[in-house]
Short mmCIF file of C-alpha atoms in Angstrom, two decimals:
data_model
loop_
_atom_site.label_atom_id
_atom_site.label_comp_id
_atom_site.label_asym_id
_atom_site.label_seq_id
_atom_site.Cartn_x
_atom_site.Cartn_y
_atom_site.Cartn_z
CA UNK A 1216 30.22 -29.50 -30.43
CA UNK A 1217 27.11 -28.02 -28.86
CA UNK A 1218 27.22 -24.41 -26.83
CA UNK A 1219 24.72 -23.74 -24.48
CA UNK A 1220 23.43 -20.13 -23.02
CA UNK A 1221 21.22 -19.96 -20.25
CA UNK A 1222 18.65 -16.92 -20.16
CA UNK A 1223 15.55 -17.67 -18.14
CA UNK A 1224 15.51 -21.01 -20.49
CA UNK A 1225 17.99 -22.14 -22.62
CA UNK A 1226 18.55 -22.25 -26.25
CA UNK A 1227 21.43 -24.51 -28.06
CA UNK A 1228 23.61 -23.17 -30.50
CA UNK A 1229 24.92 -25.82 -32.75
CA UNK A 1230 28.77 -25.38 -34.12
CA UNK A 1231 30.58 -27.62 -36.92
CA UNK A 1232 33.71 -28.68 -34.34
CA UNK A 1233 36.15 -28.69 -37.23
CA UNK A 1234 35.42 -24.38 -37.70
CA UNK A 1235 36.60 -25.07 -34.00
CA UNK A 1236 40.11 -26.40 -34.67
CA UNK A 1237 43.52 -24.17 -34.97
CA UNK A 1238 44.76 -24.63 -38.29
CA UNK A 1239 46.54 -21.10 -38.30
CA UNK A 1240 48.53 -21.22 -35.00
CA UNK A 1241 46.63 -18.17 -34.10
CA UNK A 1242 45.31 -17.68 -30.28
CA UNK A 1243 41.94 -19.28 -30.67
CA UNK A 1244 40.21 -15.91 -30.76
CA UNK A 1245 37.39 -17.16 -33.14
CA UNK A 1246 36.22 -19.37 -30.72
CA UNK A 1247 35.25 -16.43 -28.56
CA UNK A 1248 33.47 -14.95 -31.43
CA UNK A 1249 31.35 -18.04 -32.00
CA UNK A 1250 30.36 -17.93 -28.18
CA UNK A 1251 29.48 -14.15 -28.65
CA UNK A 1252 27.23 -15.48 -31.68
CA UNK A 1253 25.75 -17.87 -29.82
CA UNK A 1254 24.48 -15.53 -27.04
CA UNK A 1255 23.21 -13.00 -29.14
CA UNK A 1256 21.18 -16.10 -30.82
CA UNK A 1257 20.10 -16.89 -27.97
CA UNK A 1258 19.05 -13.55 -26.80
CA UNK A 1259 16.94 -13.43 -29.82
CA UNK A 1260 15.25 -16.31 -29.17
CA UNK A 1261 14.09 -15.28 -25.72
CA UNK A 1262 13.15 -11.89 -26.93
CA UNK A 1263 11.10 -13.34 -29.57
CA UNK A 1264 9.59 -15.86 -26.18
CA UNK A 1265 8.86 -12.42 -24.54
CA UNK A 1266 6.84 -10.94 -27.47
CA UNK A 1267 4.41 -14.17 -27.69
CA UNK A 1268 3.54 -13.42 -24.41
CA UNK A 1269 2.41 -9.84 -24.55
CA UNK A 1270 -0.81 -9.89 -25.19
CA UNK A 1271 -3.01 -7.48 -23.49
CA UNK A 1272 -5.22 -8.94 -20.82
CA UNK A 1273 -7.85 -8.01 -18.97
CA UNK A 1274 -6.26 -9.53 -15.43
CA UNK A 1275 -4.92 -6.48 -13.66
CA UNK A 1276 -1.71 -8.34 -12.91
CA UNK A 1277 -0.79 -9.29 -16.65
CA UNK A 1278 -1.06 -5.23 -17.39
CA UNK A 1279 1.71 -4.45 -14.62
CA UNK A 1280 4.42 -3.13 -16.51
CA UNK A 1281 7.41 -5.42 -17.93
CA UNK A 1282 10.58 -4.32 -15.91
CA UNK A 1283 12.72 -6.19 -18.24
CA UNK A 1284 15.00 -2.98 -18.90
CA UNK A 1285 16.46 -3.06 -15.31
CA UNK A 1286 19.07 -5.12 -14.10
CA UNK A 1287 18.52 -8.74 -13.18
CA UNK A 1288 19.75 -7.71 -9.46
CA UNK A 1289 16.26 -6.30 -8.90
CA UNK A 1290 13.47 -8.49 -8.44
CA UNK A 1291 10.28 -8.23 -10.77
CA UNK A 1292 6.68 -8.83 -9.75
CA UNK A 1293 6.42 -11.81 -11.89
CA UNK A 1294 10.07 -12.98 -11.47
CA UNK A 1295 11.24 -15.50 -10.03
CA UNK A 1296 8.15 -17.15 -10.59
CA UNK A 1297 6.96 -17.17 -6.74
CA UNK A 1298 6.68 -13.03 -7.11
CA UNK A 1299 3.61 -13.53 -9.28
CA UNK A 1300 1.79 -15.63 -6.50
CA UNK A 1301 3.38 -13.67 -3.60
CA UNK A 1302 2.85 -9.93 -5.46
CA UNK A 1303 -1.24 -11.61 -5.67
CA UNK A 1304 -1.43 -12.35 -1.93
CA UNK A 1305 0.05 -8.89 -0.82
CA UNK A 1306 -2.60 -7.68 -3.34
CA UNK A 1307 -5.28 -9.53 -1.37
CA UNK A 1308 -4.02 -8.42 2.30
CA UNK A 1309 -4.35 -4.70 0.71
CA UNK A 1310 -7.83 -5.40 0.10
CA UNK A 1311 -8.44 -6.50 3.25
CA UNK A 1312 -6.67 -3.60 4.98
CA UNK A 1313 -8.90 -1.41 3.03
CA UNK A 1314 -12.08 -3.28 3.97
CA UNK A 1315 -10.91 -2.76 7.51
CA UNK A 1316 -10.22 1.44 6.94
CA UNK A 1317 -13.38 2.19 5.01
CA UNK A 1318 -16.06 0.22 7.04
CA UNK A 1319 -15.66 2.85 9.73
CA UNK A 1320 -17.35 5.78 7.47
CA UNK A 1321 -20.67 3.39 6.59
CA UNK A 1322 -21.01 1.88 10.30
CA UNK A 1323 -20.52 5.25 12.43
CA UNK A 1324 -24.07 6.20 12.28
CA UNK A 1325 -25.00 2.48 13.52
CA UNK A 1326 -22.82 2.27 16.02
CA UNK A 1327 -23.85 5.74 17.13
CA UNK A 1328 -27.64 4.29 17.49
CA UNK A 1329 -26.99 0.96 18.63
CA UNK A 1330 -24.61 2.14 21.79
CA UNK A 1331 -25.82 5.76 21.98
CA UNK A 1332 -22.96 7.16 21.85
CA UNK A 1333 -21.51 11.06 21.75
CA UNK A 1334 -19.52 11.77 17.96
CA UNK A 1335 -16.18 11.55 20.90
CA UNK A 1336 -17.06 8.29 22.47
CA UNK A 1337 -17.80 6.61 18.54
CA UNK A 1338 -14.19 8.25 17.42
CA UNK A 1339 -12.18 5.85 19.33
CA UNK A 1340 -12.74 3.33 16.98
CA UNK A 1341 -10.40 5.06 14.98
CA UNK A 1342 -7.94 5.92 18.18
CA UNK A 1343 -7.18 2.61 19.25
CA UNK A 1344 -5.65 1.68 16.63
CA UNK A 1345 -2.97 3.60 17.36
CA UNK A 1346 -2.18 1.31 19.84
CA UNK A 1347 -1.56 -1.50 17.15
CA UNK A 1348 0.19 1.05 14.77
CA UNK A 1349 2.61 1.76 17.18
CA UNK A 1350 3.65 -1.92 18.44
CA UNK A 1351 3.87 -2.97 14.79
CA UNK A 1352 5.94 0.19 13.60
CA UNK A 1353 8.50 -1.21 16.74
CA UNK A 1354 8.49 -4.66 15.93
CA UNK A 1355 8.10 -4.91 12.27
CA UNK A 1356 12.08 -4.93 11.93
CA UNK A 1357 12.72 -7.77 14.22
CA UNK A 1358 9.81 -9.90 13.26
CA UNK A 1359 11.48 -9.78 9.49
CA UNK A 1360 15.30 -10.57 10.98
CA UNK A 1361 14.02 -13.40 12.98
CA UNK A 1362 10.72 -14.99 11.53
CA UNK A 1363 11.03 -13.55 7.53
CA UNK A 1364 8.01 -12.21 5.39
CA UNK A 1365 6.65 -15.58 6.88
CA UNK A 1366 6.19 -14.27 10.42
CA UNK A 1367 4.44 -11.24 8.46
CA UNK A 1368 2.10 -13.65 6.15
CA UNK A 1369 1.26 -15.45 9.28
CA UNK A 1370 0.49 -12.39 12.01
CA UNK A 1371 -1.31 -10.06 10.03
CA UNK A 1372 -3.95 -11.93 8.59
CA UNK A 1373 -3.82 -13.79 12.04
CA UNK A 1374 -4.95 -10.38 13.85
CA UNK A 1375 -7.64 -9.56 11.34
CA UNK A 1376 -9.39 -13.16 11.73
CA UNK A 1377 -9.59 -12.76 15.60
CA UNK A 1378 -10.33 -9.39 15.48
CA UNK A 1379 -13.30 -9.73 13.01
CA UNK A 1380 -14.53 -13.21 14.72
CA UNK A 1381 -14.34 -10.76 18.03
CA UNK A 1382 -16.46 -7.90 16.28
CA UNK A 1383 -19.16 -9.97 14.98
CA UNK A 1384 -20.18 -11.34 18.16
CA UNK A 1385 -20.49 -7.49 19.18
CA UNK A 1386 -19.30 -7.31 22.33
CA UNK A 1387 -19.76 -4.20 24.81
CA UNK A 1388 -18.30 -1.37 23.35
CA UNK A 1389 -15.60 -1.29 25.37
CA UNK A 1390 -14.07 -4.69 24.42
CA UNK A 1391 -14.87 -3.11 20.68
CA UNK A 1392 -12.27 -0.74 21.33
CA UNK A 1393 -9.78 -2.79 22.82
CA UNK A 1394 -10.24 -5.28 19.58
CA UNK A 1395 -9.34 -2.82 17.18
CA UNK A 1396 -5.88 -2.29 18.22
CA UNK A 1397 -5.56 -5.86 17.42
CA UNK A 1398 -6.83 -5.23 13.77
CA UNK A 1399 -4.90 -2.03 13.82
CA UNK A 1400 -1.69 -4.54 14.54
CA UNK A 1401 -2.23 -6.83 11.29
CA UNK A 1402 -2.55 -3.50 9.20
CA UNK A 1403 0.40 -1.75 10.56
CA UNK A 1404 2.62 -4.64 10.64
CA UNK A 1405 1.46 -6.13 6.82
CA UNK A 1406 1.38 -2.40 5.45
CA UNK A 1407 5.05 -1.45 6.26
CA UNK A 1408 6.37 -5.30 5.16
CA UNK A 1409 4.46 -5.08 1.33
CA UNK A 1410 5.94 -1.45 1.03
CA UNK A 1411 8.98 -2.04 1.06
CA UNK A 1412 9.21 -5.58 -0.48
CA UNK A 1413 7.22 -3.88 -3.23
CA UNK A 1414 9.75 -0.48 -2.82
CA UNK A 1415 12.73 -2.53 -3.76
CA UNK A 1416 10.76 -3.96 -6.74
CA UNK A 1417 11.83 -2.86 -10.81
CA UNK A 1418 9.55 -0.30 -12.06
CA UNK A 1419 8.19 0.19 -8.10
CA UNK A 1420 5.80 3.00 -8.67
CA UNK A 1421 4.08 1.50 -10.82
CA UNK A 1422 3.66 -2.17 -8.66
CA UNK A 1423 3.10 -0.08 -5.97
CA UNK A 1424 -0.05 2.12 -7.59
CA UNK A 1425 -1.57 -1.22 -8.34
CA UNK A 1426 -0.60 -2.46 -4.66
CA UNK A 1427 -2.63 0.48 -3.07
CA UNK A 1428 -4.93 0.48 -5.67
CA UNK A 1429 -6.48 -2.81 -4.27
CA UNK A 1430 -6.12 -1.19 -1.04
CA UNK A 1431 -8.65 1.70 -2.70
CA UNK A 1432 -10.59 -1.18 -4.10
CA UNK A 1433 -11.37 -2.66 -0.88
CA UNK A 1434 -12.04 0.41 0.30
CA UNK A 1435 -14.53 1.44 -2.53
CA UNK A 1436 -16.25 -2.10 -1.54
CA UNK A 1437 -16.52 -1.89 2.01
CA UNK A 1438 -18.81 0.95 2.42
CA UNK A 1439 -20.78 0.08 -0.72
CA UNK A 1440 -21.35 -3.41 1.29
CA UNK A 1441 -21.75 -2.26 4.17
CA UNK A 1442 -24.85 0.59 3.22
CA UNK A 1443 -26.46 -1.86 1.12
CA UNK A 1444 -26.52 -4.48 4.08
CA UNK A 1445 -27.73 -2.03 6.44
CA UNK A 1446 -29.76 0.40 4.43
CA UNK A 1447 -31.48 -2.18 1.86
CA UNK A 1448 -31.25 -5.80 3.60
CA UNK A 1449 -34.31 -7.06 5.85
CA UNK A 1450 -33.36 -5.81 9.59
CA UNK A 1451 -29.65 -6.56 8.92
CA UNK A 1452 -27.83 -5.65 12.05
CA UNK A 1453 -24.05 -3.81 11.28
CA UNK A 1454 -22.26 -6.36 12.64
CA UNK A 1455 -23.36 -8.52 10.10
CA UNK A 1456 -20.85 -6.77 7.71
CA UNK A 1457 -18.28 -8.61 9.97
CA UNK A 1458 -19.34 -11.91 8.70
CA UNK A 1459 -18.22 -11.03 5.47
CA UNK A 1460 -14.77 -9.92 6.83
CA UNK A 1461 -13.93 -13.31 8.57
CA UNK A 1462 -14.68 -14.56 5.15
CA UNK A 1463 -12.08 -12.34 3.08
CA UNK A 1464 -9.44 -12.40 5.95
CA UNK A 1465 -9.80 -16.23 6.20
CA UNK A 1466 -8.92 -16.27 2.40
CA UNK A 1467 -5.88 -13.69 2.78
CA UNK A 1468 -4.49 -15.92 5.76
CA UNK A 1469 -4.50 -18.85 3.52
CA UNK A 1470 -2.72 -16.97 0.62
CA UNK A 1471 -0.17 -15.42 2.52
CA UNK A 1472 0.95 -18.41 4.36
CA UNK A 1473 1.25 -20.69 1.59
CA UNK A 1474 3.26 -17.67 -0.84
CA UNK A 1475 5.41 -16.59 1.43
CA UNK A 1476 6.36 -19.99 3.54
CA UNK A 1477 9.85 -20.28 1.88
CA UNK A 1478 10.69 -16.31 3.01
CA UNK A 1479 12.35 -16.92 6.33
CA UNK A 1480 14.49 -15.10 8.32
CA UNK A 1481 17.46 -16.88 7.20
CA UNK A 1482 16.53 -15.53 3.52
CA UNK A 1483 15.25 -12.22 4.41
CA UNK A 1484 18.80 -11.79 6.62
CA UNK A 1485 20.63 -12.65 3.59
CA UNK A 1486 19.11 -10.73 1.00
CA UNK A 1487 19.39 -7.55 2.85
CA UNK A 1488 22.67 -7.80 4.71
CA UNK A 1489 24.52 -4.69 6.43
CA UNK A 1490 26.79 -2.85 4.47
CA UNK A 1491 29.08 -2.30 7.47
CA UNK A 1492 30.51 -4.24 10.20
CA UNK A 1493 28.79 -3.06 13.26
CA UNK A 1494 26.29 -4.59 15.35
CA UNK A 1495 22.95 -5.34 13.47
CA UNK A 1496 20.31 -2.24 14.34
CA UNK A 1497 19.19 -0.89 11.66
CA UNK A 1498 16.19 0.73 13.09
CA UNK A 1499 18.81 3.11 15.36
CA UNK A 1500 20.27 3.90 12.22
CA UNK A 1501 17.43 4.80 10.25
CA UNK A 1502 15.84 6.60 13.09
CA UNK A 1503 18.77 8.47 14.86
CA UNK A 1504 21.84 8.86 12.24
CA UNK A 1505 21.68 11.24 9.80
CA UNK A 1506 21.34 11.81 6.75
CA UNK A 1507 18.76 8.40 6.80
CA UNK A 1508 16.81 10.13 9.96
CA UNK A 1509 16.04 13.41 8.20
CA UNK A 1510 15.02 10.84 5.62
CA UNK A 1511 12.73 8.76 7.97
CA UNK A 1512 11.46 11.48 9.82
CA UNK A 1513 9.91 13.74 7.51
CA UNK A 1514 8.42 10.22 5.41
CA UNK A 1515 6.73 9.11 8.47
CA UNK A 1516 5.30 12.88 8.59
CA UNK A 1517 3.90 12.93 6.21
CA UNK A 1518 2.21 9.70 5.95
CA UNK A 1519 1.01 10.00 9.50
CA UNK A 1520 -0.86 13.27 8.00
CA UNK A 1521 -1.30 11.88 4.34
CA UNK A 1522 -3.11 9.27 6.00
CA UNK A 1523 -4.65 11.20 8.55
CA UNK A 1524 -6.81 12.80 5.61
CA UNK A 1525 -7.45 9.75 4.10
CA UNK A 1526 -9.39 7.97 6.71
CA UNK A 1527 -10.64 10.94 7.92
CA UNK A 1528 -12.57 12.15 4.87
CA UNK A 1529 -13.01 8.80 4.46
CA UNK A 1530 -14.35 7.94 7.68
CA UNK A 1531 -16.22 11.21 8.26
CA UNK A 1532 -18.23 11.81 4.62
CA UNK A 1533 -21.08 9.64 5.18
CA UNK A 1534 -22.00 11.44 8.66
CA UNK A 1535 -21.35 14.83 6.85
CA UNK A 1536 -23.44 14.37 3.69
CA UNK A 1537 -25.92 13.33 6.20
CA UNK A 1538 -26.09 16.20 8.58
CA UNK A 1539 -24.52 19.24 7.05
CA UNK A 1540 -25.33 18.60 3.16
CA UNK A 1541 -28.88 16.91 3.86
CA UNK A 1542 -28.50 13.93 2.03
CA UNK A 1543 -30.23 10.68 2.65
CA UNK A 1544 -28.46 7.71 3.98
CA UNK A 1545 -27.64 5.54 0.92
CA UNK A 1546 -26.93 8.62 -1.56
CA UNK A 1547 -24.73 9.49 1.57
CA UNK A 1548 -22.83 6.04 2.03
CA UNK A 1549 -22.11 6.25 -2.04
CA UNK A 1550 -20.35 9.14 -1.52
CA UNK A 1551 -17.67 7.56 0.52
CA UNK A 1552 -17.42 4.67 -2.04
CA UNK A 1553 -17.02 7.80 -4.70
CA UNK A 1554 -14.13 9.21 -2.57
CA UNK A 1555 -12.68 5.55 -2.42
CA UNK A 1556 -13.09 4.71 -6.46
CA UNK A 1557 -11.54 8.07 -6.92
CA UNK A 1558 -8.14 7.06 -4.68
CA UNK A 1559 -8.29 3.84 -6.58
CA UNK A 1560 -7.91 5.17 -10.14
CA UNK A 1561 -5.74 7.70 -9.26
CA UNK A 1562 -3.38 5.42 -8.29
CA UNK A 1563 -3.67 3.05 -11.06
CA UNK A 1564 -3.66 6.18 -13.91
CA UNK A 1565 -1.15 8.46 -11.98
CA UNK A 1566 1.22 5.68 -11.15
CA UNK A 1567 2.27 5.73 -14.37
CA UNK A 1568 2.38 9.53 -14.73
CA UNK A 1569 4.62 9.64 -11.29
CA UNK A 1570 7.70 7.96 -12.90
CA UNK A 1571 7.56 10.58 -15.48
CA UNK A 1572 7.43 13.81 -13.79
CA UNK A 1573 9.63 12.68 -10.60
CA UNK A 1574 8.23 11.65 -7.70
CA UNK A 1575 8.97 15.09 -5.79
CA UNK A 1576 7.94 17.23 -8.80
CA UNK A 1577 4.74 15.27 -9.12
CA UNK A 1578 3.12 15.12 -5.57
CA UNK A 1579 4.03 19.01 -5.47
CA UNK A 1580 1.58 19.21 -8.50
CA UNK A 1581 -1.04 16.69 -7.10
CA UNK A 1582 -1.10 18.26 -3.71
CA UNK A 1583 -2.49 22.16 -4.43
CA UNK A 1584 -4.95 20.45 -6.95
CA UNK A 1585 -6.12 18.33 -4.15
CA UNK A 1586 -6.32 21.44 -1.95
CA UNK A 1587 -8.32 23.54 -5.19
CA UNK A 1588 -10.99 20.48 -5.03
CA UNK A 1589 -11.13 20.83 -1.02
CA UNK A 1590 -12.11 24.32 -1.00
CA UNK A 1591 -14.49 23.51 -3.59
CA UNK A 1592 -15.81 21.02 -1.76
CA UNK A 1593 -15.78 22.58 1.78
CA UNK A 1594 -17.21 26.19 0.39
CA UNK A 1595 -20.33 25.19 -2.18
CA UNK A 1596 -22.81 23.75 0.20
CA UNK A 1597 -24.70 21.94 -2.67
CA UNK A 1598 -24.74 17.66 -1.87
CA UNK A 1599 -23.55 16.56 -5.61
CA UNK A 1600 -20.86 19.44 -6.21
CA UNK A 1601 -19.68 17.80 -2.71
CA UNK A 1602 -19.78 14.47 -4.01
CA UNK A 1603 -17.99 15.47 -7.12
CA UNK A 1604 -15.50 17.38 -5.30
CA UNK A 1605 -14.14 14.58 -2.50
CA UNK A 1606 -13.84 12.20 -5.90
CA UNK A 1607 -11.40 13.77 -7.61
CA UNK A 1608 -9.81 15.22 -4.19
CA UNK A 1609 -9.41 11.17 -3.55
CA UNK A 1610 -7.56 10.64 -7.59
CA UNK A 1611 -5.14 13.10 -6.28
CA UNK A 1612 -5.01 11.67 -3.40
CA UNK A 1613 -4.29 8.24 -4.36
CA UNK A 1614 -0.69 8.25 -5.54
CA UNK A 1615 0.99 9.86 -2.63
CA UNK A 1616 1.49 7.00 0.14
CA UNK A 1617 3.03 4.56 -3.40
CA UNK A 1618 5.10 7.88 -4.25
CA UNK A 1619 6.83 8.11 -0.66
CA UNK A 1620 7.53 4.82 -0.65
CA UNK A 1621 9.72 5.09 -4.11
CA UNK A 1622 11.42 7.74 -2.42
CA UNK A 1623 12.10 6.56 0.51
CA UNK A 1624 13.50 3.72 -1.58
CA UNK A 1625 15.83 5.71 -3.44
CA UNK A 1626 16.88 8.39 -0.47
CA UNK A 1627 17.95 5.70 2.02
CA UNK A 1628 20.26 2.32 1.62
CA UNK A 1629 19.19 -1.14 0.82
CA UNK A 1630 19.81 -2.36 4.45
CA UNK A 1631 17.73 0.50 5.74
CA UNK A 1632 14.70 -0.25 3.27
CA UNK A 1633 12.79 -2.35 5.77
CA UNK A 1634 13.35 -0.44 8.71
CA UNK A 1635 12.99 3.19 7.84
CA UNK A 1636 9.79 2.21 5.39
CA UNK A 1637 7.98 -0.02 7.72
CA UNK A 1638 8.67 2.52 10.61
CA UNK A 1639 7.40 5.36 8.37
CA UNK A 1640 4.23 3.40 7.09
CA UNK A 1641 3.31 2.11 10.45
CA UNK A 1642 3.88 5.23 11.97
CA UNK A 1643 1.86 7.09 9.55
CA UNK A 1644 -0.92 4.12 9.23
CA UNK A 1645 -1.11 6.25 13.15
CA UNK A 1646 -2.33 8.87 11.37
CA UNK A 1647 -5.81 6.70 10.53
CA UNK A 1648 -6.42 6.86 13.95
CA UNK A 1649 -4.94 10.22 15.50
CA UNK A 1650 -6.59 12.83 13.35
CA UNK A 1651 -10.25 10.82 12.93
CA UNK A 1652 -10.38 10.74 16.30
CA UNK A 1653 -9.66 14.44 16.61
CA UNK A 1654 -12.01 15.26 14.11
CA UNK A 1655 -14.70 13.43 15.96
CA UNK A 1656 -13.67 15.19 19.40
CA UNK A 1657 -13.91 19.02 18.00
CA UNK A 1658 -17.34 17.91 15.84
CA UNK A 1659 -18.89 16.98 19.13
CA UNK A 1660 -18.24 20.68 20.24
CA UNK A 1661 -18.56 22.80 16.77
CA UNK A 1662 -20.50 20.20 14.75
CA UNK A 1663 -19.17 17.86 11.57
CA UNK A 1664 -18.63 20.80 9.54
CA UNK A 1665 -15.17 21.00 11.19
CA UNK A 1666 -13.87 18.23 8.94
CA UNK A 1667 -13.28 21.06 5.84
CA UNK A 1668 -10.92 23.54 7.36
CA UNK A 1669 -9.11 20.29 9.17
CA UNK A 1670 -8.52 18.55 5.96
CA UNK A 1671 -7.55 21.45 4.24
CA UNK A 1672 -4.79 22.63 6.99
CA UNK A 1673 -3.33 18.94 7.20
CA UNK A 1674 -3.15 19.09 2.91
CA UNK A 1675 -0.82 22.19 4.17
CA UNK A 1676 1.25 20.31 6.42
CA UNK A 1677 1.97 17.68 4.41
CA UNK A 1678 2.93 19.96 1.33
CA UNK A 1679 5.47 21.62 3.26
CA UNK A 1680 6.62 18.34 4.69
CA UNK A 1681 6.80 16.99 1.17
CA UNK A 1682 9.15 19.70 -0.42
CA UNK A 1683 11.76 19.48 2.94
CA UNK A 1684 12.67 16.01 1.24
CA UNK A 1685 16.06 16.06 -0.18
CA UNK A 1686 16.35 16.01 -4.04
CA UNK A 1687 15.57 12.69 -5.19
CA UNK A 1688 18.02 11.42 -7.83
CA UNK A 1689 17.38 8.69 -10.29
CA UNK A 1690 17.63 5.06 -8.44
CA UNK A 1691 20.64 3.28 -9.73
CA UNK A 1692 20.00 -0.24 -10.36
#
């Protein structure tokens, strides 16, 4: 007689039938016994499968961390198998998004010059946005119930490719504008759907430090493009960067499509069903009943002002290196890909020390010594100390948005997940264009040297914001 035990595989246990026959008139008890042996063979062999295959690599997805202690009700990055590709392609889109964030730092000067415009006028590029932020922060819920991940895969990359096509033909400035609340759409709406896919994920700070760590990476690449094109090619025009972003945001179209085909609504609809009776709005209920609103509320706080600093030291370094610290142009755009790199490792390295700490305990550490390396760099007026200063301020940086996502993930229900954390990420993606804008509007009356005591009251904010978060207990699988 053969026995056979499925684990991810399958491994046959061979038994002699006669040790299977009752001879004593006992209840056949031993045959339970021999099944119990079998597993527990079998479990061996598929451990031993597991170990052959841990060997470091130097691919950042092989050295995402095995979730293989949590229960099999939880999907993995690399499991089922279609998580691997899928978890690669929401990898891409984050580099993308972080091409799109960055590029605004290096090409503010240019487009200054090239439409002579006032530091006000140039800082609705980051405004409009908002306009995009907000329509996918409303929508993102439906467009999962009715069209899946698929809807997602398709729209997002969809708006980057038309708005990039649209920038690259420079157009007046005001169609400029209105073309960045298209981009501003594809972010919004792609950033709150890999969030929480990735949220509900085993070991989820982790996946999600390297998820926003290729969001850093783009970033750290944009500007470093984008200054060498400018600065160092042969009368290279900014909007030639833009060629190079129908390029990447062709590829992530491509990806995202063909991972995420199978995830329709039907599957998205049955994977995260109610857990009541009543009519199917989730986003009232994360929004407007408590306890989830407190929940949603102060999460979409503070990413709006999370974020908020973010693109704003981000997108206003270059132009104050140049004019308040005297640097030259290039040394200038390398400190924004400095900042960048620094939010990049930070969320690779502290990703791992999150988990440990507690997610609340650890961004109330991370926070003050983010705040320590802002007045450092807003009161030594000396160009490298700066540069030094906004680097590590960005690795402290870097694991807060991943961090409010786990908790969000473990304050709120499953059938909330995709509501509450797509509103909350969209609505503080809003941030990105709120409070660069608003630093742009008071520099054009008191001069770029505002950005310091901004950045430094918003770190404040978002402190306080952080410790009115209910105690976080440990996520039950």
């Amino acid at each position: 007689m053969t026995l056979r035990s499925q684990n991810q595989g399958s491994a046959t246990c061979v038994v002699d039938p006669i040790a299977l026959q009752d001879v004593s008139g006992r209840p056949p008890a031993s045959a339970n016994k021999l099944s119990q042996a079998c597993s527990i063979h079998d479990l061996s062999i598929e451990e031993s499968r597991q170990s052959q295959h841990s060997r470091p690599s130097d691919d950042p997805v092989e050295n995402l961390p095995s979730p293989i202690t949590v229960s099999e009700k939880v999907q993995r990055w690399n499991h089922p198998r279609i998580n691997l590709l899928r978890t690669l392609a929401a990898f891409w889109g984050f580099v993308v998004m972080g091409m799109n964030d960055s590029a605004y730092g290096a090409l503010i000067p240019q487009l200054e010059e090239y439409y002579d415009l006032t530091y006000t006028v140039v800082s609705l590029i980051f405004l409009s946005p908002l306009v995009g932020y907000t329509a996918s922060a409303l929508l993102n819920n439906t467009i999962h119930l009715k069209f899946g991940q698929r809807g997602v895969a398709f729209l997002s990359p969809g708006c980057h490719l038309v708005a990039y096509i649209v920038i690259a033909v420079h157009p007046p400035y005001p169609v400029l504008i209105v073309i960045f609340m298209v981009a501003g759409f594809g972010n919004g709406l792609e950033d709150a759907a890999w969030n929480a896919w990735v949220g509900n994920m085993a070991n989820p700070n982790e996946v999600l430090g390297f998820l926003h760590a290729f969001y850093g990476l783009g970033a750290t690449l944009s500007p470093l493009v984008a200054t060498t094109m400018i600065t160092k090619g042969k009368g290279l025009p900014w909007y030639a960067f833009y060629y190079v972003m129908i390029g990447v945001a062709g590829i992530e179209l491509i990806t995202s499509v063909a991972c995420f085909w199978s995830a329709t609504g039907s599957v998205f609809r049955a994977n995260n069903p109610r857990t009541g009776d009543s009519k199917d709005n989730r986003m009232k209920e994360a929004l407007f009943t408590r306890p989830s609103a407190r929940v949603t509320w102060l999460c979409a706080f503070f990413l709006l002002g999370y974020v908020g600093i973010e693109v704003a030291l981000g997108g206003w370094i270059v132009t104050f290196m140049i004019r308040v610290r005297h640097g030259a142009r290039f040394a200038s755009g390398m400190t924004a890909t400095g900042f960048w790199l620094g939010i990049t490792v930070g969320r690779v390295i502290l990703g791992f020390v999150t988990p440990k700490l507690g997610e609340k305990l650890a961004i109330a550490i991370y926070l003050p010594v983010a705040m320590g390396f802002e007045l450092l760099f807003w009161l030594v007026p000396q160009f490298y100390v700066s540069a030094i200063a906004v680097s590590f301020q960005g690795f402290f940086l870097g694991p807060m948005f991943p961090a409010a996502v786990v908790a969000a993930t473990k304050l709120l229900p499953r059938h909330l997940h995709v509501s509450a954390i797509g509103f909350a990420a969209a609505f503080g993606g809003s941030g990105a264009a709120i409070f660069p804008f608003a630093v742009g509007a008071i520099a054009q009356a008191k001069g770029v040297q505002v950005l310091q005591p901004i950045i430094l009251a918003l770190l404040g904010v978002v402190l306080a914001l952080w410790l009115g978060l209910p105690k976080i207990q440990k996520k039950e699988e």
